[in-house]
Structures are given as structure tokens and as C-alpha cells.
mmCIF file with all atom_site columns, C-alpha atoms in Angstrom:
data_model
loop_
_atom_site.group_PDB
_atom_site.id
_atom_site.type_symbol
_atom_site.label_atom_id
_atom_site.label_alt_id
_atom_site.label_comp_id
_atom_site.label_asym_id
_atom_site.label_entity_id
_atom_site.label_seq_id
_atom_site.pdbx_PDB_ins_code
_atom_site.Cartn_x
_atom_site.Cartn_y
_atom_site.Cartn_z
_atom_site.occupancy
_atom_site.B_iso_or_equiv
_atom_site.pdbx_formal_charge
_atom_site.auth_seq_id
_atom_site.auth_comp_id
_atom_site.auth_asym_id
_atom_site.auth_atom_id
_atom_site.pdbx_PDB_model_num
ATOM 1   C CA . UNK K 1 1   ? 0.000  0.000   0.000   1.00 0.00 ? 234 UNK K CA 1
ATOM 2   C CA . UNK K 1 2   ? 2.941  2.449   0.671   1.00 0.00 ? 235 UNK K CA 1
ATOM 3   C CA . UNK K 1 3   ? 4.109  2.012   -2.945  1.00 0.00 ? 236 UNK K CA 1
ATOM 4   C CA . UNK K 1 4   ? 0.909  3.162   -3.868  1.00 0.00 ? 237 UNK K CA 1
ATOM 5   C CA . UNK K 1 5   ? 0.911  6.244   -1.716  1.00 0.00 ? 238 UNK K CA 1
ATOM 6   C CA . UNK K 1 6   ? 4.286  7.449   -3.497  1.00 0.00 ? 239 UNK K CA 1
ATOM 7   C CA . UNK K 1 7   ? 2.608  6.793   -6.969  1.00 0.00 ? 240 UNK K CA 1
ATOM 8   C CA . UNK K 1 8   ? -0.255 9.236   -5.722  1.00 0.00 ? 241 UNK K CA 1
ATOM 9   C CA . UNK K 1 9   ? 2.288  11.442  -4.223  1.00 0.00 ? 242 UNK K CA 1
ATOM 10  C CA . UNK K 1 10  ? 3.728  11.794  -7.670  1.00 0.00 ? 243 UNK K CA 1
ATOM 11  C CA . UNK K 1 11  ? 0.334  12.281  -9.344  1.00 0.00 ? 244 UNK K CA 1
ATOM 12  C CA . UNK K 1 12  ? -0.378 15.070  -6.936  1.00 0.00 ? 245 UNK K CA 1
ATOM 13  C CA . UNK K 1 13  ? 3.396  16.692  -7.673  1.00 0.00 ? 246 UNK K CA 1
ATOM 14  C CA . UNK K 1 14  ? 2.429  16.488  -11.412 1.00 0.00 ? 247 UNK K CA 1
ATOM 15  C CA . UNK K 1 15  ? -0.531 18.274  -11.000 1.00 0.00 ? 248 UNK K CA 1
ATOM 16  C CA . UNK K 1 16  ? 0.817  20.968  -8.912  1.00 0.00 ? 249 UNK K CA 1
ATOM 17  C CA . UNK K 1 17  ? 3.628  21.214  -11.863 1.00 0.00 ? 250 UNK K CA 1
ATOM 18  C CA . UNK K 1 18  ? 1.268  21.939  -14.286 1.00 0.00 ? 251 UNK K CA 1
ATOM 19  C CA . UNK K 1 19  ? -0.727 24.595  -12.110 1.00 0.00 ? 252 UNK K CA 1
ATOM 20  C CA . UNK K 1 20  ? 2.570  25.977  -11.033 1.00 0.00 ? 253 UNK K CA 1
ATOM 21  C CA . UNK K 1 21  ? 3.575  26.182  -15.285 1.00 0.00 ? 254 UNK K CA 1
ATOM 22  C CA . UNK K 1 22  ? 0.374  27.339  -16.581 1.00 0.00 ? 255 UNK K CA 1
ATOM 23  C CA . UNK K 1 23  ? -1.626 29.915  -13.722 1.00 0.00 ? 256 UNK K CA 1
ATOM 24  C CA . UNK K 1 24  ? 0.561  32.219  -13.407 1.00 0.00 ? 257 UNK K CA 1
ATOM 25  C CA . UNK K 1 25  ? 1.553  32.986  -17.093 1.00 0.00 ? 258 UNK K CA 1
ATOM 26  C CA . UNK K 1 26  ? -2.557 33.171  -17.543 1.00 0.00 ? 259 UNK K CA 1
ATOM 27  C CA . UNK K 1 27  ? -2.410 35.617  -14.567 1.00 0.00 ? 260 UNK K CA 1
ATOM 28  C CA . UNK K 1 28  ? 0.785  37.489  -16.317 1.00 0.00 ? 261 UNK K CA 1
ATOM 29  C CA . UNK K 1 29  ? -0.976 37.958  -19.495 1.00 0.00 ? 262 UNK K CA 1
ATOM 30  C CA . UNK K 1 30  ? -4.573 38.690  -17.667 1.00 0.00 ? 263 UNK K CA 1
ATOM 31  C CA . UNK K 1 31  ? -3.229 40.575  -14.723 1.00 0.00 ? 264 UNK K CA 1
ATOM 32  C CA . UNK K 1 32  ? -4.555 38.990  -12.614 1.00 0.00 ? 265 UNK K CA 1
ATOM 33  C CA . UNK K 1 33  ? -2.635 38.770  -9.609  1.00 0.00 ? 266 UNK K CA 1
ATOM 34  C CA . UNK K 1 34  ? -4.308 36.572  -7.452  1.00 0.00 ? 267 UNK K CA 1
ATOM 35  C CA . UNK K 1 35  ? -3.345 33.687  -10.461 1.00 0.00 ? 268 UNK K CA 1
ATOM 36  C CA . UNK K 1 36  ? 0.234  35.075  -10.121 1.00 0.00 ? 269 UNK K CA 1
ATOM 37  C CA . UNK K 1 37  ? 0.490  34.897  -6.653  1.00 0.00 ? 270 UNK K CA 1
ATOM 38  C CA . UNK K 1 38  ? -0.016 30.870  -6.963  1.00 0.00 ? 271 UNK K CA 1
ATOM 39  C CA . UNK K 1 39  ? 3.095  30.483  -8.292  1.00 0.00 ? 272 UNK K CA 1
ATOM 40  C CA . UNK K 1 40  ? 5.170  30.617  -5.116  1.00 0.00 ? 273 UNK K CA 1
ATOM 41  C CA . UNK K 1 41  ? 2.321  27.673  -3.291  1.00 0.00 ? 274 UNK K CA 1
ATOM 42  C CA . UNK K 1 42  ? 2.238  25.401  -6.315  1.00 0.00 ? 275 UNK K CA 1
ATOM 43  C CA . UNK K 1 43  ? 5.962  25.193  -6.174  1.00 0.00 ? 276 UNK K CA 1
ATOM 44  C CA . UNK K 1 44  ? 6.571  24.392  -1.874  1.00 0.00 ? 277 UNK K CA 1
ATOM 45  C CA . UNK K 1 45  ? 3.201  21.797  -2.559  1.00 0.00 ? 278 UNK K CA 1
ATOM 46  C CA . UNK K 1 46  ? 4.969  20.289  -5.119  1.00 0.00 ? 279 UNK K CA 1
ATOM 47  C CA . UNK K 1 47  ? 8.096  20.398  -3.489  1.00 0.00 ? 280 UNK K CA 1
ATOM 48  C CA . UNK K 1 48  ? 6.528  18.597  -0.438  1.00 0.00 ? 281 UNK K CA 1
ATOM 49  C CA . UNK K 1 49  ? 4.712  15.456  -3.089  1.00 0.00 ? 282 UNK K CA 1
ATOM 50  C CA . UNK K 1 50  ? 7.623  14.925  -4.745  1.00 0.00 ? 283 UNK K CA 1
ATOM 51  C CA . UNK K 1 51  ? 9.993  15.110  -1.319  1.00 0.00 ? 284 UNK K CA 1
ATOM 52  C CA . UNK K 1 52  ? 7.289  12.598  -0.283  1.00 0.00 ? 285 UNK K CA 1
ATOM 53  C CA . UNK K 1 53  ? 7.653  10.293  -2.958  1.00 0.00 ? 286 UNK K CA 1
ATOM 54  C CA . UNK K 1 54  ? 11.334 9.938   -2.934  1.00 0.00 ? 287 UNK K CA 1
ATOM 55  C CA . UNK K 1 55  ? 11.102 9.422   0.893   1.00 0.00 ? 288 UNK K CA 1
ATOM 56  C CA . UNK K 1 56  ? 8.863  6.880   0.132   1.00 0.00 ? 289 UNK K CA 1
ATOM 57  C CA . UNK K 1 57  ? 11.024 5.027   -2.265  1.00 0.00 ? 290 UNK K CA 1
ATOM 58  C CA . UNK K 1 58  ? 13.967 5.209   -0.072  1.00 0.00 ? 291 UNK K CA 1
ATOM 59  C CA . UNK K 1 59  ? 11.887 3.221   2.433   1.00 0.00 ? 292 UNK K CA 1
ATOM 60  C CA . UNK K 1 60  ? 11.138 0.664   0.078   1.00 0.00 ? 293 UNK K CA 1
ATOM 61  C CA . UNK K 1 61  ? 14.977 0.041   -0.665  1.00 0.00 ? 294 UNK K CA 1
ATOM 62  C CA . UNK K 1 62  ? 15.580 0.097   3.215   1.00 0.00 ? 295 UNK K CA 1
ATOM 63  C CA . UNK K 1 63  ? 13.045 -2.076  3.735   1.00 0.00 ? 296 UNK K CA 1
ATOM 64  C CA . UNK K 1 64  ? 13.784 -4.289  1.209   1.00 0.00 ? 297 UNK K CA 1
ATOM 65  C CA . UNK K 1 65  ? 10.153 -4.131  -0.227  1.00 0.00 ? 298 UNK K CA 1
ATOM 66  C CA . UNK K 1 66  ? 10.708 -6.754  -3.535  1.00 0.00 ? 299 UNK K CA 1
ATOM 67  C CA . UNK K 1 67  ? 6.985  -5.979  -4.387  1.00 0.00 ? 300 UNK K CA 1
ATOM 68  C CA . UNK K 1 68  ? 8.609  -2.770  -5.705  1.00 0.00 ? 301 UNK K CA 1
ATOM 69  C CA . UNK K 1 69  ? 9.900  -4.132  -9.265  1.00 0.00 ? 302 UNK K CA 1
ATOM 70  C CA . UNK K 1 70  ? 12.951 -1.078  -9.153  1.00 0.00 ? 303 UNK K CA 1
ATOM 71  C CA . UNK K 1 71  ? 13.293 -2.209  -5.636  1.00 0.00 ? 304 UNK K CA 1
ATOM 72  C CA . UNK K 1 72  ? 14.140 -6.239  -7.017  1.00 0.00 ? 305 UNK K CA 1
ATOM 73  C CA . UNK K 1 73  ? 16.079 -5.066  -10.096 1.00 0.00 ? 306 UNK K CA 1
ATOM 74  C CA . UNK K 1 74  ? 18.771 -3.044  -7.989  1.00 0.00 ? 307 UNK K CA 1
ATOM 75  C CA . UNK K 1 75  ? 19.018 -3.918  -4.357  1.00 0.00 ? 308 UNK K CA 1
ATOM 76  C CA . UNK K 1 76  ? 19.522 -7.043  -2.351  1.00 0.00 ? 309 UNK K CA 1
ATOM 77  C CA . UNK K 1 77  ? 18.811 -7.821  1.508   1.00 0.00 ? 310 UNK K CA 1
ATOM 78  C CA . UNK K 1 78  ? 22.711 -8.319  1.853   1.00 0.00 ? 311 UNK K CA 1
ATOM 79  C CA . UNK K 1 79  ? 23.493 -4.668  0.701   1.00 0.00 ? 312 UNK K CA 1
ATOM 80  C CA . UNK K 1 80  ? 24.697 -2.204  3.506   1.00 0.00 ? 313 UNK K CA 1
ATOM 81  C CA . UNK K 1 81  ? 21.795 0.136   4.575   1.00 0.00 ? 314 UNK K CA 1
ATOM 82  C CA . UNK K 1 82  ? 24.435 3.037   2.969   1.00 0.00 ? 315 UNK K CA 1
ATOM 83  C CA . UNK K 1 83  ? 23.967 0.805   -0.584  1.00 0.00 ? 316 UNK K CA 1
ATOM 84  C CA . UNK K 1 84  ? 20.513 0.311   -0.726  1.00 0.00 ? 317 UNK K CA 1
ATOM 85  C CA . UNK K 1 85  ? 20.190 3.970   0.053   1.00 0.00 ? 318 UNK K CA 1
ATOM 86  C CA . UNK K 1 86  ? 22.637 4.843   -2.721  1.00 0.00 ? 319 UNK K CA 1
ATOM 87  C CA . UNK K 1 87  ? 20.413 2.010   -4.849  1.00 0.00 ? 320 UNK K CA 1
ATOM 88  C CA . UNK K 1 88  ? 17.279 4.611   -4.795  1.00 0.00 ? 321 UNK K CA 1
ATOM 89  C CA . UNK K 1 89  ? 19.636 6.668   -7.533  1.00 0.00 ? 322 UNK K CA 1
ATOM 90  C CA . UNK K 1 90  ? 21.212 3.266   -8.982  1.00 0.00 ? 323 UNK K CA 1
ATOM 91  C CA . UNK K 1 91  ? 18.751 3.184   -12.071 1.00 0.00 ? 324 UNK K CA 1
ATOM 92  C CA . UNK K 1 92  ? 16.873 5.121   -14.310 1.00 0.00 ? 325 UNK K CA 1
ATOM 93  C CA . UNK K 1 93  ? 13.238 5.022   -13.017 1.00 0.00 ? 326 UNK K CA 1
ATOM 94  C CA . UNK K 1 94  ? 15.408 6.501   -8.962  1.00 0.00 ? 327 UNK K CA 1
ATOM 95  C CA . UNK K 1 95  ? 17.490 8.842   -11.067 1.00 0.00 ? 328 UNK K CA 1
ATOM 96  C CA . UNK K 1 96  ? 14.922 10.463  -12.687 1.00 0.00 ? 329 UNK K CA 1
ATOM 97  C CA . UNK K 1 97  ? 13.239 11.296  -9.609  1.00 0.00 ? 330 UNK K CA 1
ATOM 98  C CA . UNK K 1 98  ? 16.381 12.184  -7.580  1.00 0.00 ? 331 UNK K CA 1
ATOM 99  C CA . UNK K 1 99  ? 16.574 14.763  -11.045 1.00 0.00 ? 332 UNK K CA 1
ATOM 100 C CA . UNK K 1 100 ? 12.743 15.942  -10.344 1.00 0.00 ? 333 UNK K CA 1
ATOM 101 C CA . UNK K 1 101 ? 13.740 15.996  -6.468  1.00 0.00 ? 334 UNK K CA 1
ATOM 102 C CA . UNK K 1 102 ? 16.705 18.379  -7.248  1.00 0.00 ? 335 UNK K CA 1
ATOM 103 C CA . UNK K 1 103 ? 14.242 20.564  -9.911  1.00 0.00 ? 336 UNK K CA 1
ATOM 104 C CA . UNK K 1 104 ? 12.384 21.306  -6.848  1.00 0.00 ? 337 UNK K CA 1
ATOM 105 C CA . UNK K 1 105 ? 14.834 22.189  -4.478  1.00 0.00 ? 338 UNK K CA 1
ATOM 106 C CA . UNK K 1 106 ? 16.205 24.289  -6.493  1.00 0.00 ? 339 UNK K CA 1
ATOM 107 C CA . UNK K 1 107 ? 12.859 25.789  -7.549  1.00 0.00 ? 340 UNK K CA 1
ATOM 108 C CA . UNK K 1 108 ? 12.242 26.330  -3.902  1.00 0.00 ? 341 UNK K CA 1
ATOM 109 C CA . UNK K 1 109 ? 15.660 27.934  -3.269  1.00 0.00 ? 342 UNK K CA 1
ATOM 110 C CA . UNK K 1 110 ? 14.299 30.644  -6.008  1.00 0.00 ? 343 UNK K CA 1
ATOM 111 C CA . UNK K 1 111 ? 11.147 31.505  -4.588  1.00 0.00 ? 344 UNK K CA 1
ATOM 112 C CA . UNK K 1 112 ? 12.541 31.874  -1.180  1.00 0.00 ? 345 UNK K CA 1
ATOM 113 C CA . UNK K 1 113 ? 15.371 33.447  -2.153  1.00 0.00 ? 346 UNK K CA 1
ATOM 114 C CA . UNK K 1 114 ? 13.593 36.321  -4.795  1.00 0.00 ? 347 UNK K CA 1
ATOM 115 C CA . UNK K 1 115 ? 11.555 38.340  -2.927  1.00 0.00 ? 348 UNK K CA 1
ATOM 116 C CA . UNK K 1 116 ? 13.143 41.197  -4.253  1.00 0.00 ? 349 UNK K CA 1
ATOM 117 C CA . UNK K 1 117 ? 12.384 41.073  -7.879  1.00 0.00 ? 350 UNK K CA 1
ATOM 118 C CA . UNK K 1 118 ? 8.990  41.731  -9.262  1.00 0.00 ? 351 UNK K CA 1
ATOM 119 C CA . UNK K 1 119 ? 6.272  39.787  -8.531  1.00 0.00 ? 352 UNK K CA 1
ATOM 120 C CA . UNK K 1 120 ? 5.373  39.335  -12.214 1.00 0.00 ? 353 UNK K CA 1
ATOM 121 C CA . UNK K 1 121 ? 8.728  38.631  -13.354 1.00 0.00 ? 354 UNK K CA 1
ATOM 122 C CA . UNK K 1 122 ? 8.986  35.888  -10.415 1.00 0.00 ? 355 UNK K CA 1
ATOM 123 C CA . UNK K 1 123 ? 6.020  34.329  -12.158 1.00 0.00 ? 356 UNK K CA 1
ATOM 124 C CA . UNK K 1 124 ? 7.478  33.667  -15.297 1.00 0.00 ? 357 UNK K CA 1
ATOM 125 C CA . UNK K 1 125 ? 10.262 32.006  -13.615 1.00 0.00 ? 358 UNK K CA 1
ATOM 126 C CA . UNK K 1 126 ? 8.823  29.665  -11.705 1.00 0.00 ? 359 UNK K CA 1
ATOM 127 C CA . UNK K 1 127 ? 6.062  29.253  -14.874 1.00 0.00 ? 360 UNK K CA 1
ATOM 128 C CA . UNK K 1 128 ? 8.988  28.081  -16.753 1.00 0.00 ? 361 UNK K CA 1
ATOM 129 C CA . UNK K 1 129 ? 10.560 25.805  -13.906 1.00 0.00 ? 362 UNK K CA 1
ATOM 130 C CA . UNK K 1 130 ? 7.074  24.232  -13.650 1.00 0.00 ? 363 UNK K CA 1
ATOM 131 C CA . UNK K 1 131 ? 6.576  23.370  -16.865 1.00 0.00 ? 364 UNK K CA 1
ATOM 132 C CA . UNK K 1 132 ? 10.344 21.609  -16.928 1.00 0.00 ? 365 UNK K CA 1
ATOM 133 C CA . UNK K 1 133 ? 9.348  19.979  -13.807 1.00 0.00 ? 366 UNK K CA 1
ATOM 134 C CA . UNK K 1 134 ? 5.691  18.949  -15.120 1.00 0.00 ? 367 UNK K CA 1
ATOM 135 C CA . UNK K 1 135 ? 7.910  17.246  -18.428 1.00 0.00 ? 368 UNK K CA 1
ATOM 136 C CA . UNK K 1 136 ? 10.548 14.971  -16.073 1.00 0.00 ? 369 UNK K CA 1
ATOM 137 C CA . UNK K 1 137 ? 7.386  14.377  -13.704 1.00 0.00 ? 370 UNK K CA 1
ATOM 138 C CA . UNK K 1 138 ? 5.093  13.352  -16.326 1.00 0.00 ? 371 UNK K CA 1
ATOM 139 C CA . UNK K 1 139 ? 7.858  11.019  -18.333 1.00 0.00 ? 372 UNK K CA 1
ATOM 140 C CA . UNK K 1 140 ? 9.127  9.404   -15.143 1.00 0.00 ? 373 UNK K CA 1
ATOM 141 C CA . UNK K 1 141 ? 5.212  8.580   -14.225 1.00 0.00 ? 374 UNK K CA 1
ATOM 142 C CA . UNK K 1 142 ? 4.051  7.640   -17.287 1.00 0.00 ? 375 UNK K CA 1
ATOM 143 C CA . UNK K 1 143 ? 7.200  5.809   -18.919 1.00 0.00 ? 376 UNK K CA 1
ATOM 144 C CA . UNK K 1 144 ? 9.605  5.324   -16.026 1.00 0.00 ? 377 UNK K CA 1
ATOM 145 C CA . UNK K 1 145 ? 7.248  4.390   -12.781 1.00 0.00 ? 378 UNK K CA 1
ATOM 146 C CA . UNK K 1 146 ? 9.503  4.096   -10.009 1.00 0.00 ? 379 UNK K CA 1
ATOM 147 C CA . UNK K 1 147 ? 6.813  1.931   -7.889  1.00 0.00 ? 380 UNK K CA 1
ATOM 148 C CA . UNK K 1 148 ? 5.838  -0.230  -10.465 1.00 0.00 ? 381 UNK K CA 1
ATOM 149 C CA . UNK K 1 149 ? 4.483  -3.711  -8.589  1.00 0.00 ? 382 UNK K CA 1
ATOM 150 C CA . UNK K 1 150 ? 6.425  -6.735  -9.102  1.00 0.00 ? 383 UNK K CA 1
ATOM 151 C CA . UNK K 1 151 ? 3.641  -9.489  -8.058  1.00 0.00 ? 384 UNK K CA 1
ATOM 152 C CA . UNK K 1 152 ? 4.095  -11.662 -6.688  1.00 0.00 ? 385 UNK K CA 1
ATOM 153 C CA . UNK K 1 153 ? 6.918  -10.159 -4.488  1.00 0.00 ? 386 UNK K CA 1
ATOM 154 C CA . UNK K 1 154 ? 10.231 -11.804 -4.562  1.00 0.00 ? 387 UNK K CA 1
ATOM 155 C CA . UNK K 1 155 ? 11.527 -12.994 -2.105  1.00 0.00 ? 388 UNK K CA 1
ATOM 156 C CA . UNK K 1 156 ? 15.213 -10.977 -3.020  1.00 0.00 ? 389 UNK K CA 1
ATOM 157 C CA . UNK K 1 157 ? 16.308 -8.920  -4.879  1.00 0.00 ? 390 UNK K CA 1
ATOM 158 C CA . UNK K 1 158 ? 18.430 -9.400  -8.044  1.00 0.00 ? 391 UNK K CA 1
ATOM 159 C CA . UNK K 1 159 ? 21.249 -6.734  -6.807  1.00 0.00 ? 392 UNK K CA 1
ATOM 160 C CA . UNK K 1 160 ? 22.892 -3.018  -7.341  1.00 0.00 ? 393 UNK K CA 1
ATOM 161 C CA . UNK K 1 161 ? 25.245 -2.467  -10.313 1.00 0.00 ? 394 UNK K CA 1
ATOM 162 C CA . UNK K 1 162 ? 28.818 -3.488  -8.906  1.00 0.00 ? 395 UNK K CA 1
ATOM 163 C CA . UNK K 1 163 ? 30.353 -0.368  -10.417 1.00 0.00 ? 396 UNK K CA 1
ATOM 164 C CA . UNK K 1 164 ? 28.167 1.203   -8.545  1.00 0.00 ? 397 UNK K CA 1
ATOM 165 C CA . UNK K 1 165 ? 28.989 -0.710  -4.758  1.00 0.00 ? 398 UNK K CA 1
ATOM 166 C CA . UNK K 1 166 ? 31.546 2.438   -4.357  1.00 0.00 ? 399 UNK K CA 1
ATOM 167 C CA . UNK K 1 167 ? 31.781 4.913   -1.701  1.00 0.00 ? 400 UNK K CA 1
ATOM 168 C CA . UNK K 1 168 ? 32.771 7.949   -3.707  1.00 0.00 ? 401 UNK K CA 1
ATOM 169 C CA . UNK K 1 169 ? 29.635 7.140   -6.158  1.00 0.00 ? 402 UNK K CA 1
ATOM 170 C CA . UNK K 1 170 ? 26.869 7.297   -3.174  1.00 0.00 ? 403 UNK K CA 1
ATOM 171 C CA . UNK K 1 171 ? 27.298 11.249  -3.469  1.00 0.00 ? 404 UNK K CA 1
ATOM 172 C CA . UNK K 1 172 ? 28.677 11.461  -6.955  1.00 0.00 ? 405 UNK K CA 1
ATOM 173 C CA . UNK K 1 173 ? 25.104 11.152  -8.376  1.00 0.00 ? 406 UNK K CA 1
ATOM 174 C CA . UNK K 1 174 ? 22.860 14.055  -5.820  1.00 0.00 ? 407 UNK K CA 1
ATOM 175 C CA . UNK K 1 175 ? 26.214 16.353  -6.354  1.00 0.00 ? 408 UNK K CA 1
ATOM 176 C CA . UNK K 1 176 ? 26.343 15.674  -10.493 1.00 0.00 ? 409 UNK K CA 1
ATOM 177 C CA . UNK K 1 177 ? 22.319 16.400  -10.269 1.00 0.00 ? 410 UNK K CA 1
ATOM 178 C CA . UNK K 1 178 ? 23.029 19.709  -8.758  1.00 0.00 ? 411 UNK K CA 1
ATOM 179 C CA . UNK K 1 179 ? 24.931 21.449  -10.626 1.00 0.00 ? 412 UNK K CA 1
ATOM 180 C CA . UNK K 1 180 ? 23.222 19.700  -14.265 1.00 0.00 ? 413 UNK K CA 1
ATOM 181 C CA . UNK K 1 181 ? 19.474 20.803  -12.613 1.00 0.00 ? 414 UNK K CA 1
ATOM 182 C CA . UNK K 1 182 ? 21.308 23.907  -11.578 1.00 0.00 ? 415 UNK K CA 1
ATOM 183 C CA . UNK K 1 183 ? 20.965 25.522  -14.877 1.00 0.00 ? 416 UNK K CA 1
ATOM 184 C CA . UNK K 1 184 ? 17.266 24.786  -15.222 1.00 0.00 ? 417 UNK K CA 1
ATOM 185 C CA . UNK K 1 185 ? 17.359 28.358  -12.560 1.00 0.00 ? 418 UNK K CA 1
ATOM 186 C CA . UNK K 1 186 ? 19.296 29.912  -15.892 1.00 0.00 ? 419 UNK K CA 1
ATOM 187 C CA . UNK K 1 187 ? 16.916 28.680  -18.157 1.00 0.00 ? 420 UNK K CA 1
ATOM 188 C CA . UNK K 1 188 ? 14.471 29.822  -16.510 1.00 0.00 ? 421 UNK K CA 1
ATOM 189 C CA . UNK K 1 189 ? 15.269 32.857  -16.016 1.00 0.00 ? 422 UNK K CA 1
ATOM 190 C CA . UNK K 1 190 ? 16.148 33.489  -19.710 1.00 0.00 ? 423 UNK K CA 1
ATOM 191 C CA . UNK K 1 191 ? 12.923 32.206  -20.636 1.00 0.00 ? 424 UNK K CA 1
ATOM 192 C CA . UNK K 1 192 ? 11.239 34.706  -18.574 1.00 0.00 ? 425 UNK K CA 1
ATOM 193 C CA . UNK K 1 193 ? 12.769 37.901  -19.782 1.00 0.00 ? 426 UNK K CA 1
ATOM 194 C CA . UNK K 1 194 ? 12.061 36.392  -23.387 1.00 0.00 ? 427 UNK K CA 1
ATOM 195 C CA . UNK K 1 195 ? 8.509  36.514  -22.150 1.00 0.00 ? 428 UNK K CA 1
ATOM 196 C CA . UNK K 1 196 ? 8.862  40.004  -20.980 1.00 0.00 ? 429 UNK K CA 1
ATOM 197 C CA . UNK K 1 197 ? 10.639 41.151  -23.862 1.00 0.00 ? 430 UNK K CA 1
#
């Protein structure tokens, strides 16, 4: 049932991703400020699903819930607790919502941190980092489901990637993602004064 809570938890994120890309450019272009002001809520909300979602995958690989197919494929109940954590990122369906994870920090890092800059202006932005984060959401629900069911559960798992079993690569992935997501603020921002232009 807990899968199934992170699967809604995602659903919920998307949703907020696509209020949080398309409101407040309706609100830009109306003036309508109470639709611009949603900007800033959409994005903690979403923030909070998708936080929610990886949490809840990280229990399944701690747990060592097989029921979880991406849970069988890349962790095992011998792993070190520090492995199976590192095993949430260790495929493509965990990276790509560690990426959607890191999208929203840093989307929250730009609404708390802009306060200063117009209102308007600050809903382009986060317009634009909304609709980025409503693409990687919607691909990694609809094409990459990270709490697919594998039923019936295994009993174990198959393993993580052995070039992966490294120290140095449990933080190499969440510190790659930072500074790759990092320029999604850039993009953003660009996008924006295109839109004001």
C-alpha cells in the first residue's frame, strides 16, 4: 500500500507542476494577480509530493520491499543500509526522480530566495521551472514508474550495479544532479525575460 501512496504522491506533484507552469503565465498575461500569486504555493506543494515520494522510495529500498519491481532489479537484503540507500539513484526510473527531487529544491531555493524582484517577473520564472518539472514528472510517471508492482513479491532482490557498490559514487550522483538541474534556474530565467521582452 505504501508504494501506492508514493505513486499518488507523484500524481499530486504532477498536477501541482502543471498549475505551477500554466496559472501564473494566464495571470501574467490577464493581470490577474491573485493567479500570479499561486506560483510561489504550487511550487513548496509540489516540493513537499515529490519530497514525499522519494522518501517513500527510499523506504522501500531500506526495507527491502521486492513488491517494488525497481526495488528487485537493484538492491539485495545483503546490501549495507548506505547501498541500498545509494540504490534509490542506482537506475533510471530513482534517477529520474532524484533529477525531479533536485528541480524542486532548487525551484524552492528561487522563490525563497527572490523576494526582491517583481512579482510578475517571479512568475514567469517559476512558470517556466514548472513546466520543466511537469515534463521529467510526467515522463518518469508515465514511462519510467519508479513503484511499479512486481507481483508476486520476490523474495530478493536481483542486486545493485557493482560499479556502482563504491563509496565515492553514493554522493557522486545528488552532487552531479546539482549542478546539471542547476541551470534549469538559468533557463528559466532566460525564458522569462524572453517573455517580458
Amino acid at each position: 500500500m505504501i508504494p501506492e501512496l508514493g505513486q499518488f504522491a507523484l500524481a499530486l506533484a504532477l498536477l501541482l507542476a502543471v498549475i505551477q507552469g500554466v496559472v501564473p503565465l494566464v495571470g501574467t498575461y490577464s493581470g490577474n494577480a491573485r493567479l500570479v500569486a499561486l506560483a510561489r504555493p504550487a511550487t513548496a506543494g509540489q516540493f513537499v509530493f515529490v519530497a514525499i515520494a522519494f522518501g517513500i522510495l527510499a523506504a522501500a529500498f531500506l526495507r527491502n520491499d521486492f513488491s517494488v519491481a525497481y526495488v528487485a532489479t537493484n538492491s539485495n537484503s545483503l546490501l549495507p543500509w548506505e547501498f541500498r540507500l545509494a540504490a534509490v539513484w542506482g537506475g533510471h526510473e530513482g534517477s529520474l526522480l532524484l533529477w525531479a527531487l533536485i528541480l524542486n529544491i532548487w525551484s524552492i531555493a528561487v522563490a525563497a530566495l527572490s523576494g526582491g524582484l517583481p512579482q510578475v517577473f517571479m512568475a514567469s520564472v517559476m512558470s517556466v521551472l514548472g513546466l520543466v518539472s511537469a515534463g521529467f514528472l510526467s515522463f518518469t510517471m508515465f514511462t519510467s514508474n519508479p513503484f511499479a508492482r512486481h507481483l508476486p513479491a520476490l523474495i530478493e532482490g536481483r542486486d545493485l550495479n557493482p560499479l556502482l557498490q563504491d563509496i565515492g559514487l553514493i554522493g557522486h550522483p545528488p552532487m552531479l544532479y546539482m549542478g546539471y538541474v542547476g541551470f534549469a534556474v538559468a533557463f528559466a530565467f532566460s525564458i522569462a525575460a524572453l517573455l517580458e521582452a
